[in-house]
Amino acid sequence: MSATVLAALTDTPPWRKYICRACGLIYDEAEGDPDSGLVAGTRFEDIPDDWSCPLCGVTKADFEPWEDKPLQRIAASSPAAYGTPATRITRGDAGVVIVGGGCAGWQMARALRAQDAELPITMVAGCSGDVYDKPMLSVALQKGMTMDALVRESAADAAARLNVRLLPHTHAISVTREASSLRTTRGTLRYRHLILAHGATPRAVAGMPGDLCWRINDLQAYARFRSCIGDVRTDAPQRILIAGAGLVGCELANDLALAGYNVLLLDQHDLPLQAVAGSIEAQALLDAWQSLPLQFIGGTRIARVLAEGSDRQVVTEDGRLFDVEHVVSATGLQTPGRLAHSAGLAWNEGVAVDAQSLRTSVENIHALGDCISINGETHRYIEPIARQAALIAANIVGASAAAYVSRRPPIRVKTGSRSFTIPPPH
């Protein structure tokens, strides 16, 4: 029996759902948010004002009522407003080309459709392009989520709904700015506007070769990792070493340990999350890990990783040896610069954009998400992406828009043993 029918039979108002405007998470009153202490049946108006989104950390004020359908149509609800991809793309109009099929790419497509239902849009995705919530990758095991459950909408369905020409598993190679063209592994595309939304890649670390270490930064890499670590319900738990005790490293280590894997977490700092959290929160997290098969070793660096048959041997700079089945590198991200450099874009630890307009140094090339920098600083969070996409879409169609305000949102640390929120700096 559905929650709505049950509520009607008991004279209880129907359960409602609310969507986070920043990342798209749905809060269902019937289910609550147990990880944050909100039991099933907690009405939205009864949620404390200091509650934050479990995915991106924004506040309750950033949620709005949501209609119960897979993903809301953004430009219009009538199919006639979209037509089909074949009929709506005007011949001779190069339109907009988006590089990237992740969160930033799809947010950009939605924002453009909110402005123009007929604008030709082509998306070049190095992956499948399926729509999913990236932060869920580090909590999927504790939530019992299968790989299929992680996908919110297939790439094909999203492309059809938004009238986007999707080129999955296609890599962008270079930009010819003078010809307004993008060279890809499936040929050359012309554009009126090019949008870089390709994100950042795991940082390469000396001594940790890519063929011996997992770098989990997307759904496909996570799926391969999950398929190789076995199932603790039927197999002996494997030993997994994670290098890097930042946000992603701590969440992934916690998730794997809760699932029953033996986890060793190494970091150059003395405490986990030392770069973003205080010593009190870090120590509380260590205390919460005492009952888990999770060991944290701080103040150490990895010198090299060696293959020992199908296993791995990790050697630290202070001479210690660790034998494990898998090594995961969670040592941060870096922005790939090949496309930006080929286009002659200004660069400063990422594609340099204006702090208020988000404009790059080339008029018809735009960028958002993890690949941009503002005054030399990157802000790799989910919350700003929707605001960035809305402003860029307005710039492209010539609509008015308020200036962008760069701010670090609250950081929701999703370690199920002890979840907490790190407030933004004053």
Short mmCIF file of C-alpha atoms in Angstrom, two decimals:
data_model
loop_
_atom_site.label_atom_id
_atom_site.label_comp_id
_atom_site.label_asym_id
_atom_site.label_seq_id
_atom_site.Cartn_x
_atom_site.Cartn_y
_atom_site.Cartn_z
CA MET A 1 0.00 0.00 0.00
CA SER A 2 1.42 3.40 -0.96
CA ALA A 3 2.23 6.04 1.64
CA THR A 4 -0.39 8.36 0.06
CA VAL A 5 -3.17 5.76 0.29
CA LEU A 6 -2.18 4.84 3.85
CA ALA A 7 -2.20 8.50 4.84
CA ALA A 8 -5.69 8.93 3.37
CA LEU A 9 -7.06 5.93 5.29
CA THR A 10 -5.73 7.29 8.57
CA ASP A 11 -6.93 10.89 7.97
CA THR A 12 -3.31 11.98 7.77
CA PRO A 13 -2.43 14.58 5.11
CA PRO A 14 -0.58 12.98 2.15
CA TRP A 15 3.17 12.78 2.41
CA ARG A 16 4.91 15.42 0.34
CA LYS A 17 8.26 15.55 -1.42
CA TYR A 18 10.71 18.42 -1.78
CA ILE A 19 13.61 18.82 -4.20
CA CYS A 20 16.97 20.45 -3.53
CA ARG A 21 17.41 23.24 -6.08
CA ALA A 22 21.19 22.81 -5.95
CA CYS A 23 21.70 19.08 -6.52
CA GLY A 24 18.28 17.54 -7.21
CA LEU A 25 18.04 15.38 -4.07
CA ILE A 26 14.46 14.49 -3.13
CA TYR A 27 13.36 14.74 0.52
CA ASP A 28 10.40 12.39 1.06
CA GLU A 29 8.43 13.08 4.23
CA ALA A 30 7.35 9.43 4.35
CA GLU A 31 10.99 8.26 4.47
CA GLY A 32 12.63 11.12 6.39
CA ASP A 33 16.42 11.33 6.59
CA PRO A 34 17.50 8.80 9.23
CA ASP A 35 21.21 9.64 8.77
CA SER A 36 20.43 13.17 9.98
CA GLY A 37 18.12 12.06 12.78
CA LEU A 38 14.88 12.77 10.88
CA VAL A 39 12.69 9.71 11.41
CA ALA A 40 10.26 8.49 8.76
CA GLY A 41 7.18 10.70 8.77
CA THR A 42 8.98 13.94 9.61
CA ARG A 43 7.07 16.76 7.93
CA PHE A 44 9.14 19.29 6.02
CA GLU A 45 7.94 22.17 8.19
CA ASP A 46 9.12 20.29 11.28
CA ILE A 47 12.70 19.97 10.03
CA PRO A 48 15.10 22.23 11.99
CA ASP A 49 16.28 25.27 10.04
CA ASP A 50 19.93 24.22 10.48
CA TRP A 51 19.35 20.87 8.73
CA SER A 52 21.40 20.48 5.55
CA CYS A 53 21.00 18.54 2.32
CA PRO A 54 22.56 15.06 2.74
CA LEU A 55 24.25 15.38 -0.66
CA CYS A 56 25.43 18.94 -1.18
CA GLY A 57 25.10 20.61 2.23
CA VAL A 58 22.74 23.50 1.38
CA THR A 59 20.05 24.49 3.85
CA LYS A 60 16.38 23.70 4.16
CA ALA A 61 15.62 27.05 2.51
CA ASP A 62 17.08 25.71 -0.76
CA PHE A 63 14.34 23.06 -1.12
CA GLU A 64 11.04 23.49 -2.96
CA PRO A 65 7.93 21.30 -3.44
CA TRP A 66 8.38 18.56 -6.03
CA GLU A 67 5.89 16.79 -8.27
CA ASP A 68 6.16 13.01 -8.10
CA LYS A 69 7.63 12.14 -11.50
CA PRO A 70 11.12 10.88 -12.44
CA LEU A 71 12.71 14.23 -13.21
CA GLN A 72 10.84 17.46 -13.77
CA ARG A 73 10.58 18.79 -17.29
CA ILE A 74 12.34 22.10 -17.30
CA ALA A 75 11.43 23.98 -20.45
CA ALA A 76 7.87 22.78 -20.94
CA SER A 77 5.67 19.82 -20.10
CA SER A 78 4.23 19.39 -23.59
CA PRO A 79 6.11 17.03 -25.94
CA ALA A 80 5.36 19.48 -28.75
CA ALA A 81 7.65 21.99 -27.11
CA TYR A 82 10.53 19.62 -27.62
CA GLY A 83 9.64 17.63 -30.73
CA THR A 84 12.23 14.97 -31.44
CA PRO A 85 15.99 15.50 -31.60
CA ALA A 86 15.91 14.95 -35.36
CA THR A 87 13.22 17.54 -36.08
CA ARG A 88 14.21 20.22 -33.62
CA ILE A 89 17.87 20.66 -34.60
CA THR A 90 17.92 23.31 -37.31
CA ARG A 91 20.15 22.54 -40.27
CA GLY A 92 23.08 24.92 -40.47
CA ASP A 93 22.78 26.07 -36.85
CA ALA A 94 25.82 24.79 -34.95
CA GLY A 95 24.14 25.65 -31.65
CA VAL A 96 25.75 24.75 -28.34
CA VAL A 97 28.23 21.95 -27.74
CA ILE A 98 28.68 20.78 -24.14
CA VAL A 99 31.80 18.78 -23.26
CA GLY A 100 31.00 16.55 -20.28
CA GLY A 101 28.18 14.16 -19.43
CA GLY A 102 28.29 14.49 -15.65
CA CYS A 103 26.43 16.70 -13.20
CA ALA A 104 27.68 19.98 -14.71
CA GLY A 105 26.90 18.90 -18.27
CA TRP A 106 23.31 17.90 -17.52
CA GLN A 107 22.71 20.95 -15.33
CA MET A 108 23.87 23.06 -18.26
CA ALA A 109 21.51 21.30 -20.66
CA ARG A 110 18.59 21.85 -18.28
CA ALA A 111 19.43 25.52 -17.82
CA LEU A 112 19.62 26.06 -21.59
CA ARG A 113 16.28 24.33 -22.10
CA ALA A 114 14.76 26.58 -19.44
CA GLN A 115 15.75 29.52 -21.67
CA ASP A 116 15.11 28.08 -25.16
CA ALA A 117 13.16 24.93 -26.06
CA GLU A 118 14.56 24.79 -29.61
CA LEU A 119 18.25 25.66 -29.22
CA PRO A 120 20.37 22.88 -30.81
CA ILE A 121 22.42 21.20 -28.07
CA THR A 122 25.06 18.51 -28.56
CA MET A 123 26.65 16.79 -25.57
CA VAL A 124 30.03 15.07 -25.88
CA ALA A 125 30.40 12.59 -23.02
CA GLY A 126 33.50 10.51 -22.40
CA CYS A 127 31.31 8.15 -20.35
CA SER A 128 27.83 6.69 -20.87
CA GLY A 129 26.25 9.95 -19.72
CA ASP A 130 23.80 8.31 -17.31
CA VAL A 131 22.39 10.74 -14.74
CA TYR A 132 23.43 9.93 -11.17
CA ASP A 133 24.33 11.66 -7.91
CA LYS A 134 28.11 11.46 -7.63
CA PRO A 135 28.22 11.87 -3.80
CA MET A 136 26.22 8.65 -3.51
CA LEU A 137 29.25 6.67 -4.68
CA SER A 138 30.83 7.01 -1.25
CA VAL A 139 27.72 5.89 0.70
CA ALA A 140 26.15 3.35 -1.66
CA LEU A 141 27.18 0.24 0.30
CA GLN A 142 25.81 1.39 3.65
CA LYS A 143 22.56 2.29 1.88
CA GLY A 144 22.42 -1.10 0.17
CA MET A 145 22.30 0.46 -3.30
CA THR A 146 22.95 -1.66 -6.37
CA MET A 147 24.66 -0.20 -9.43
CA ASP A 148 21.30 0.02 -11.21
CA ALA A 149 19.81 1.92 -8.27
CA LEU A 150 22.55 4.56 -8.50
CA VAL A 151 21.33 5.69 -11.93
CA ARG A 152 18.56 8.27 -11.61
CA GLU A 153 17.85 8.44 -15.34
CA SER A 154 19.46 6.77 -18.32
CA ALA A 155 21.45 8.97 -20.68
CA ALA A 156 19.13 8.10 -23.55
CA ASP A 157 16.03 9.10 -21.58
CA ALA A 158 17.60 12.36 -20.38
CA ALA A 159 18.74 13.24 -23.90
CA ALA A 160 15.28 12.55 -25.34
CA ARG A 161 13.55 14.53 -22.59
CA LEU A 162 15.80 17.55 -23.03
CA ASN A 163 16.13 17.24 -26.83
CA VAL A 164 19.90 16.85 -26.67
CA ARG A 165 22.03 15.12 -29.29
CA LEU A 166 24.17 12.86 -27.13
CA LEU A 167 27.53 11.42 -28.20
CA PRO A 168 28.40 8.93 -25.42
CA HIS A 169 31.84 7.37 -24.99
CA THR A 170 33.26 10.17 -27.13
CA HIS A 171 36.39 12.08 -26.15
CA ALA A 172 37.07 15.72 -26.94
CA ILE A 173 40.59 16.15 -28.31
CA SER A 174 41.17 19.82 -29.14
CA VAL A 175 39.51 23.14 -29.91
CA THR A 176 40.14 25.28 -32.98
CA ARG A 177 39.03 28.67 -31.75
CA GLU A 178 39.25 30.47 -35.11
CA ALA A 179 36.95 27.94 -36.78
CA SER A 180 34.69 27.45 -33.73
CA SER A 181 35.17 23.73 -33.97
CA LEU A 182 35.79 20.87 -31.55
CA ARG A 183 37.72 17.82 -32.64
CA THR A 184 36.49 14.57 -31.06
CA THR A 185 37.10 10.86 -31.44
CA ARG A 186 33.93 10.77 -33.56
CA GLY A 187 34.78 13.64 -35.87
CA THR A 188 34.76 17.43 -35.77
CA LEU A 189 31.81 19.43 -34.43
CA ARG A 190 31.05 23.07 -35.19
CA TYR A 191 29.63 25.30 -32.45
CA ARG A 192 28.27 28.77 -31.85
CA HIS A 193 28.96 28.35 -28.16
CA LEU A 194 31.22 25.77 -26.55
CA ILE A 195 30.76 24.85 -22.88
CA LEU A 196 33.47 23.00 -20.95
CA ALA A 197 31.84 20.92 -18.22
CA HIS A 198 34.32 18.05 -18.16
CA GLY A 199 35.14 18.34 -14.48
CA ALA A 200 38.45 17.39 -12.88
CA THR A 201 40.43 14.16 -12.81
CA PRO A 202 42.16 12.34 -9.93
CA ARG A 203 45.55 13.82 -9.19
CA ALA A 204 48.48 11.71 -10.35
CA VAL A 205 50.84 10.78 -7.51
CA ALA A 206 54.43 9.66 -7.99
CA GLY A 207 54.87 6.04 -6.99
CA MET A 208 51.17 5.21 -7.40
CA PRO A 209 50.76 4.07 -11.04
CA GLY A 210 47.29 4.10 -12.52
CA ASP A 211 47.39 0.43 -13.48
CA LEU A 212 47.92 -0.59 -9.85
CA CYS A 213 45.67 1.90 -8.06
CA TRP A 214 41.98 2.60 -8.32
CA ARG A 215 40.97 6.20 -9.06
CA ILE A 216 37.24 6.43 -8.41
CA ASN A 217 35.86 9.64 -9.87
CA ASP A 218 32.81 8.52 -11.87
CA LEU A 219 30.12 5.87 -12.05
CA GLN A 220 32.00 3.65 -14.50
CA ALA A 221 35.17 3.51 -12.36
CA TYR A 222 33.08 2.82 -9.27
CA ALA A 223 31.22 0.00 -11.06
CA ARG A 224 34.52 -1.66 -12.02
CA PHE A 225 35.77 -1.31 -8.45
CA ARG A 226 32.60 -2.81 -6.99
CA SER A 227 32.80 -5.78 -9.37
CA CYS A 228 36.39 -6.54 -8.29
CA ILE A 229 36.17 -6.29 -4.50
CA GLY A 230 33.74 -9.20 -4.16
CA ASP A 231 30.75 -9.50 -1.87
CA VAL A 232 31.45 -9.88 1.86
CA ARG A 233 28.18 -11.76 2.23
CA THR A 234 29.57 -14.66 0.19
CA ASP A 235 33.35 -14.06 -0.05
CA ALA A 236 36.12 -13.40 2.45
CA PRO A 237 36.40 -9.62 3.00
CA GLN A 238 39.23 -8.16 0.96
CA ARG A 239 41.88 -5.79 2.29
CA ILE A 240 41.62 -2.30 0.82
CA LEU A 241 44.09 0.53 1.37
CA ILE A 242 42.89 4.08 0.72
CA ALA A 243 45.51 6.80 0.24
CA GLY A 244 44.12 10.16 1.32
CA ALA A 245 41.90 10.95 4.30
CA GLY A 246 40.09 13.92 2.84
CA LEU A 247 36.35 14.07 2.35
CA VAL A 248 36.13 11.39 -0.36
CA GLY A 249 38.72 9.10 1.25
CA CYS A 250 37.03 9.20 4.67
CA GLU A 251 33.54 8.64 3.27
CA LEU A 252 34.64 5.75 1.07
CA ALA A 253 36.69 4.15 3.87
CA ASN A 254 33.73 4.44 6.23
CA ASP A 255 31.35 2.96 3.66
CA LEU A 256 33.59 -0.01 2.90
CA ALA A 257 34.22 -0.72 6.58
CA LEU A 258 30.52 -0.59 7.40
CA ALA A 259 30.00 -3.16 4.65
CA GLY A 260 32.58 -5.46 6.29
CA TYR A 261 35.74 -4.88 4.25
CA ASN A 262 39.09 -4.52 6.00
CA VAL A 263 40.19 -0.95 5.37
CA LEU A 264 43.50 0.82 5.96
CA LEU A 265 43.32 4.62 5.58
CA LEU A 266 46.62 6.51 5.16
CA ASP A 267 47.23 10.24 5.08
CA GLN A 268 50.13 12.66 5.35
CA HIS A 269 48.26 14.60 8.03
CA ASP A 270 47.99 13.44 11.63
CA LEU A 271 44.17 13.42 11.62
CA PRO A 272 41.50 12.58 9.06
CA LEU A 273 39.78 15.56 7.41
CA GLN A 274 42.48 17.79 8.86
CA ALA A 275 42.31 20.22 5.94
CA VAL A 276 38.60 20.96 6.37
CA ALA A 277 37.55 19.95 9.90
CA GLY A 278 38.79 20.78 13.37
CA SER A 279 40.60 18.40 15.67
CA ILE A 280 37.48 17.82 17.79
CA GLU A 281 35.42 16.55 14.84
CA ALA A 282 38.37 14.52 13.54
CA GLN A 283 38.90 12.82 16.88
CA ALA A 284 35.18 12.12 17.21
CA LEU A 285 35.31 10.44 13.81
CA LEU A 286 38.26 8.30 14.90
CA ASP A 287 36.35 7.29 18.02
CA ALA A 288 33.34 6.29 15.91
CA TRP A 289 35.59 4.07 13.81
CA GLN A 290 36.84 2.06 16.78
CA SER A 291 34.22 -0.65 16.29
CA LEU A 292 34.83 -0.98 12.54
CA PRO A 293 37.47 -2.93 10.60
CA LEU A 294 39.07 0.43 9.74
CA GLN A 295 42.55 1.55 10.78
CA PHE A 296 43.78 5.12 10.26
CA ILE A 297 47.51 5.83 10.03
CA GLY A 298 48.45 9.50 9.82
CA GLY A 299 51.70 11.33 9.27
CA THR A 300 52.86 9.03 6.49
CA ARG A 301 53.30 9.12 2.71
CA ILE A 302 53.32 6.34 0.16
CA ALA A 303 56.67 5.89 -1.59
CA ARG A 304 55.56 3.28 -4.11
CA VAL A 305 53.00 0.63 -4.90
CA LEU A 306 54.17 -2.71 -6.25
CA ALA A 307 52.34 -5.65 -7.81
CA GLU A 308 52.52 -8.94 -5.92
CA GLY A 309 50.68 -11.27 -8.25
CA SER A 310 47.08 -10.09 -8.12
CA ASP A 311 47.73 -8.31 -4.80
CA ARG A 312 49.45 -5.02 -4.03
CA GLN A 313 52.36 -4.15 -1.75
CA VAL A 314 52.44 -0.58 -0.47
CA VAL A 315 55.73 0.86 0.74
CA THR A 316 55.67 4.09 2.76
CA GLU A 317 58.46 6.67 2.94
CA ASP A 318 59.24 5.62 6.52
CA GLY A 319 59.80 2.02 5.43
CA ARG A 320 56.57 0.30 6.41
CA LEU A 321 55.04 -2.40 4.21
CA PHE A 322 51.34 -3.18 3.74
CA ASP A 323 50.02 -6.13 1.75
CA VAL A 324 46.50 -5.58 0.42
CA GLU A 325 44.28 -6.67 -2.45
CA HIS A 326 43.37 -3.17 -3.61
CA VAL A 327 44.76 0.37 -3.40
CA VAL A 328 42.47 3.38 -3.88
CA SER A 329 43.98 6.80 -4.58
CA ALA A 330 41.92 9.58 -2.99
CA THR A 331 44.61 12.26 -3.06
CA GLY A 332 42.61 15.06 -4.64
CA LEU A 333 41.72 16.33 -8.09
CA GLN A 334 43.40 18.29 -10.83
CA THR A 335 41.89 20.08 -13.81
CA PRO A 336 42.89 18.70 -17.23
CA GLY A 337 44.09 21.60 -19.35
CA ARG A 338 44.35 20.14 -22.86
CA LEU A 339 41.12 21.63 -24.25
CA ALA A 340 41.57 24.98 -22.53
CA HIS A 341 45.14 25.36 -23.74
CA SER A 342 44.24 24.39 -27.31
CA ALA A 343 41.54 27.10 -27.26
CA GLY A 344 43.93 29.70 -25.82
CA LEU A 345 41.82 30.20 -22.69
CA ALA A 346 43.26 32.05 -19.72
CA TRP A 347 44.34 29.52 -17.11
CA ASN A 348 44.87 29.76 -13.35
CA GLU A 349 44.71 26.34 -11.65
CA GLY A 350 41.74 25.76 -13.95
CA VAL A 351 39.83 27.63 -16.66
CA ALA A 352 39.96 31.21 -15.37
CA VAL A 353 36.52 32.84 -15.29
CA ASP A 354 35.33 36.26 -14.16
CA ALA A 355 34.11 36.20 -10.57
CA GLN A 356 30.77 37.87 -11.35
CA SER A 357 29.93 37.01 -14.96
CA LEU A 358 31.69 33.61 -15.18
CA ARG A 359 32.95 34.61 -18.63
CA THR A 360 36.17 33.06 -19.91
CA SER A 361 38.78 34.95 -21.92
CA VAL A 362 37.11 33.81 -25.18
CA GLU A 363 33.64 35.22 -25.83
CA ASN A 364 31.87 32.10 -27.12
CA ILE A 365 33.58 29.54 -24.88
CA HIS A 366 32.17 28.99 -21.41
CA ALA A 367 33.06 26.74 -18.48
CA LEU A 368 31.54 25.64 -15.17
CA GLY A 369 31.87 23.15 -12.37
CA ASP A 370 35.05 21.46 -11.25
CA CYS A 371 37.11 22.66 -14.22
CA ILE A 372 36.92 26.41 -13.49
CA SER A 373 38.82 28.66 -11.12
CA ILE A 374 37.89 32.06 -9.72
CA ASN A 375 40.81 34.24 -8.71
CA GLY A 376 43.00 31.14 -8.84
CA GLU A 377 40.78 29.09 -6.51
CA THR A 378 38.70 26.04 -7.37
CA HIS A 379 35.38 25.37 -5.63
CA ARG A 380 34.61 21.73 -6.34
CA TYR A 381 31.19 21.46 -4.74
CA ILE A 382 27.78 20.52 -6.12
CA GLU A 383 25.81 23.51 -4.84
CA PRO A 384 27.34 26.20 -7.12
CA ILE A 385 26.83 24.23 -10.36
CA ALA A 386 23.12 24.99 -10.82
CA ARG A 387 23.74 28.71 -10.22
CA GLN A 388 26.66 28.68 -12.65
CA ALA A 389 24.61 26.92 -15.32
CA ALA A 390 21.71 29.37 -14.98
CA LEU A 391 24.01 32.38 -15.42
CA ILE A 392 25.86 30.90 -18.42
CA ALA A 393 22.54 29.99 -20.10
CA ALA A 394 21.34 33.56 -19.61
CA ASN A 395 24.58 34.90 -21.10
CA ILE A 396 24.21 32.67 -24.16
CA VAL A 397 20.63 33.68 -24.97
CA GLY A 398 21.11 37.32 -24.01
CA ALA A 399 18.81 37.27 -20.99
CA SER A 400 19.41 39.34 -17.88
CA ALA A 401 20.81 37.60 -14.82
CA ALA A 402 22.15 38.57 -11.43
CA ALA A 403 25.90 38.54 -10.90
CA TYR A 404 27.40 35.31 -9.66
CA VAL A 405 28.44 35.15 -6.03
CA SER A 406 31.22 32.67 -5.25
CA ARG A 407 30.85 31.10 -1.84
CA ARG A 408 31.79 27.85 -0.20
CA PRO A 409 28.66 25.97 0.87
CA PRO A 410 28.36 23.91 4.05
CA ILE A 411 30.12 20.56 3.61
CA ARG A 412 28.08 17.52 4.57
CA VAL A 413 30.44 14.76 5.73
CA LYS A 414 28.58 11.54 4.95
CA THR A 415 30.49 9.13 7.18
CA GLY A 416 27.66 6.94 8.42
CA SER A 417 29.45 6.16 11.68
CA ARG A 418 29.27 9.84 12.54
CA SER A 419 27.81 12.25 10.01
CA PHE A 420 28.27 15.97 10.53
CA THR A 421 28.28 19.27 8.66
CA ILE A 422 31.22 21.64 8.35
CA PRO A 423 29.89 25.21 8.13
CA PRO A 424 31.30 27.62 5.54
CA PRO A 425 34.01 30.02 6.70
CA HIS A 426 32.89 33.45 7.87
#
